[in-house]
Tab-separated table of C-alpha atoms in Angstrom:
chain	number	residue	atom	x	y	z
A	1	SER	CA	6.362	16.022	18.668
A	2	ILE	CA	4.187	18.210	16.491
A	3	LEU	CA	5.803	16.758	13.357
A	4	SER	CA	4.432	13.344	14.241
A	5	ALA	CA	0.902	14.745	14.546
A	6	LEU	CA	1.242	16.668	11.272
A	7	SER	CA	2.606	13.652	9.421
A	8	LYS	CA	-0.318	11.540	10.647
A	9	CYS	CA	-2.794	14.154	9.395
A	10	LEU	CA	-0.991	14.345	6.054
A	11	GLU	CA	-0.920	10.550	5.794
A	12	ARG	CA	-4.675	10.402	6.404
A	13	VAL	CA	-5.401	13.034	3.731
A	14	VAL	CA	-3.152	11.343	1.157
A	15	HIS	CA	-4.634	7.906	1.937
A	16	GLN	CA	-8.186	9.220	1.507
A	17	GLN	CA	-7.400	10.923	-1.806
A	18	LEU	CA	-5.513	7.932	-3.214
A	19	SER	CA	-8.249	5.535	-2.076
A	20	ASN	CA	-10.973	7.670	-3.655
A	21	PHE	CA	-9.037	7.897	-6.925
A	22	MET	CA	-8.361	4.157	-7.094
A	23	GLU	CA	-11.953	3.204	-6.232
A	24	SER	CA	-13.550	5.645	-8.688
A	25	ASN	CA	-11.141	4.798	-11.537
A	26	GLY	CA	-11.209	1.017	-11.146
A	27	VAL	CA	-7.472	0.778	-10.460
A	28	LEU	CA	-7.860	-2.012	-7.897
A	29	SER	CA	-8.898	-5.567	-8.641
A	30	ASN	CA	-12.261	-6.698	-7.296
A	31	PHE	CA	-10.302	-9.310	-5.358
A	32	GLN	CA	-8.163	-6.708	-3.545
A	33	SER	CA	-9.243	-6.698	0.106
A	34	GLY	CA	-6.371	-5.036	1.938
A	35	PHE	CA	-6.481	-1.295	2.609
A	36	ARG	CA	-9.973	-0.858	1.168
A	37	THR	CA	-13.137	0.501	2.723
A	38	HIS	CA	-15.678	-2.225	3.528
A	39	HIS	CA	-13.099	-4.962	2.826
A	40	SER	CA	-11.060	-6.991	5.275
A	41	THR	CA	-9.402	-10.328	5.811
A	42	THR	CA	-12.879	-11.591	6.686
A	43	THR	CA	-14.271	-10.675	3.251
A	44	ALA	CA	-11.225	-12.252	1.590
A	45	LEU	CA	-11.672	-15.469	3.577
A	46	LEU	CA	-15.388	-15.577	2.764
A	47	LYS	CA	-14.588	-15.275	-0.966
A	48	VAL	CA	-11.994	-18.077	-0.787
A	49	THR	CA	-14.330	-20.300	1.255
A	50	ASP	CA	-17.205	-19.742	-1.182
A	51	ASP	CA	-14.961	-20.518	-4.175
A	52	ILE	CA	-13.706	-23.740	-2.549
A	53	ARG	CA	-17.217	-24.889	-1.642
A	54	SER	CA	-18.457	-24.123	-5.141
A	55	ALA	CA	-15.600	-26.132	-6.688
A	56	ILE	CA	-16.248	-29.068	-4.341
A	57	ASP	CA	-19.956	-29.011	-5.231
A	58	LYS	CA	-18.956	-29.257	-8.912
A	59	SER	CA	-16.415	-32.040	-8.177
A	60	GLN	CA	-13.593	-29.790	-9.390
A	61	ALA	CA	-10.011	-30.023	-8.168
A	62	THR	CA	-9.151	-27.201	-5.793
A	63	ILE	CA	-5.713	-25.769	-5.126
A	64	LEU	CA	-4.983	-22.905	-2.746
A	65	THR	CA	-1.673	-21.045	-2.747
A	66	LEU	CA	-0.993	-18.443	-0.067
A	67	PHE	CA	1.693	-15.750	-0.104
A	68	ASP	CA	2.889	-13.725	2.867
A	69	PHE	CA	3.397	-10.160	1.697
A	70	SER	CA	4.052	-8.724	5.146
A	71	LYS	CA	6.407	-5.781	4.986
A	72	ALA	CA	6.002	-5.779	1.192
A	73	PHE	CA	5.702	-1.994	1.014
A	74	ASP	CA	9.067	-1.647	2.760
A	75	ARG	CA	10.633	-3.333	-0.255
A	76	VAL	CA	8.815	-1.470	-3.031
A	77	TYR	CA	11.051	-0.091	-5.778
A	78	HIS	CA	9.712	3.462	-5.733
A	79	PRO	CA	10.684	4.518	-9.293
A	80	LEU	CA	8.651	1.589	-10.674
A	81	LEU	CA	5.759	2.442	-8.329
A	82	PHE	CA	5.683	5.976	-9.742
A	83	ILE	CA	5.666	4.656	-13.323
A	84	LYS	CA	2.773	2.297	-12.478
A	85	MET	CA	0.897	5.213	-10.893
A	86	LEU	CA	1.309	7.327	-14.043
A	87	VAL	CA	0.171	4.433	-16.266
A	88	SER	CA	-2.862	3.955	-13.975
A	89	GLY	CA	-3.932	7.564	-14.480
A	90	PHE	CA	-2.445	9.412	-11.518
A	91	SER	CA	-1.462	12.980	-12.400
A	92	ASP	CA	2.150	14.049	-12.813
A	93	GLU	CA	1.656	16.441	-9.898
A	94	CYS	CA	0.487	13.638	-7.615
A	95	VAL	CA	3.424	11.409	-8.497
A	96	ASP	CA	5.891	14.301	-8.154
A	97	TRP	CA	4.470	15.142	-4.749
A	98	LEU	CA	4.740	11.533	-3.557
A	99	SER	CA	8.293	11.224	-4.825
A	100	TYR	CA	9.427	12.440	-1.418
A	101	LEU	CA	9.637	8.706	-0.687
A	102	THR	CA	12.926	8.520	-2.577
A	103	ASP	CA	16.369	9.863	-1.750
A	104	ARG	CA	15.498	10.654	1.880
A	105	MET	CA	18.118	11.032	4.613
A	106	GLN	CA	17.815	10.696	8.384
A	107	CYS	CA	19.881	11.148	11.518
A	108	VAL	CA	19.291	10.672	15.224
A	109	SER	CA	19.858	13.310	17.911
A	110	ALA	CA	20.018	12.270	21.554
A	111	ASN	CA	21.661	13.764	24.622
A	112	GLY	CA	23.199	16.592	22.617
A	113	LYS	CA	24.864	14.310	20.078
A	114	THR	CA	23.837	13.723	16.476
A	115	SER	CA	24.559	10.649	14.363
A	116	ASP	CA	25.830	10.748	10.798
A	117	TRP	CA	23.189	11.189	8.104
A	118	GLN	CA	22.056	7.891	6.584
A	119	PRO	CA	19.784	7.142	3.611
A	120	VAL	CA	16.266	5.980	4.448
A	121	THR	CA	15.999	2.560	2.839
A	122	ARG	CA	12.638	1.392	4.207
């Protein structure tokens, strides 16, 4: 559908603007690798490997804890996200515009029948 194509274009524009803002305003940690230009799981693994080797060379104890944050965005509490964005320097207009993520409804139409409206929870 054309909506799918439009939403992908909109997503790309929003991603680029948010990424530019966060990079230029130092919002992200230097250790953040996901969803950043010129960063990847490879750069994250290289950093961890270098840190471990450095600690071993200095005879220091080394502990590694890994967390699986897959699907983490699906579980984000959006009102808190918007507050964090405002505190980080995002404009009120930007946060208001992105607030479409909350209080959304959806239904499914197929073969001439339409389901009941349901809240979008993820």
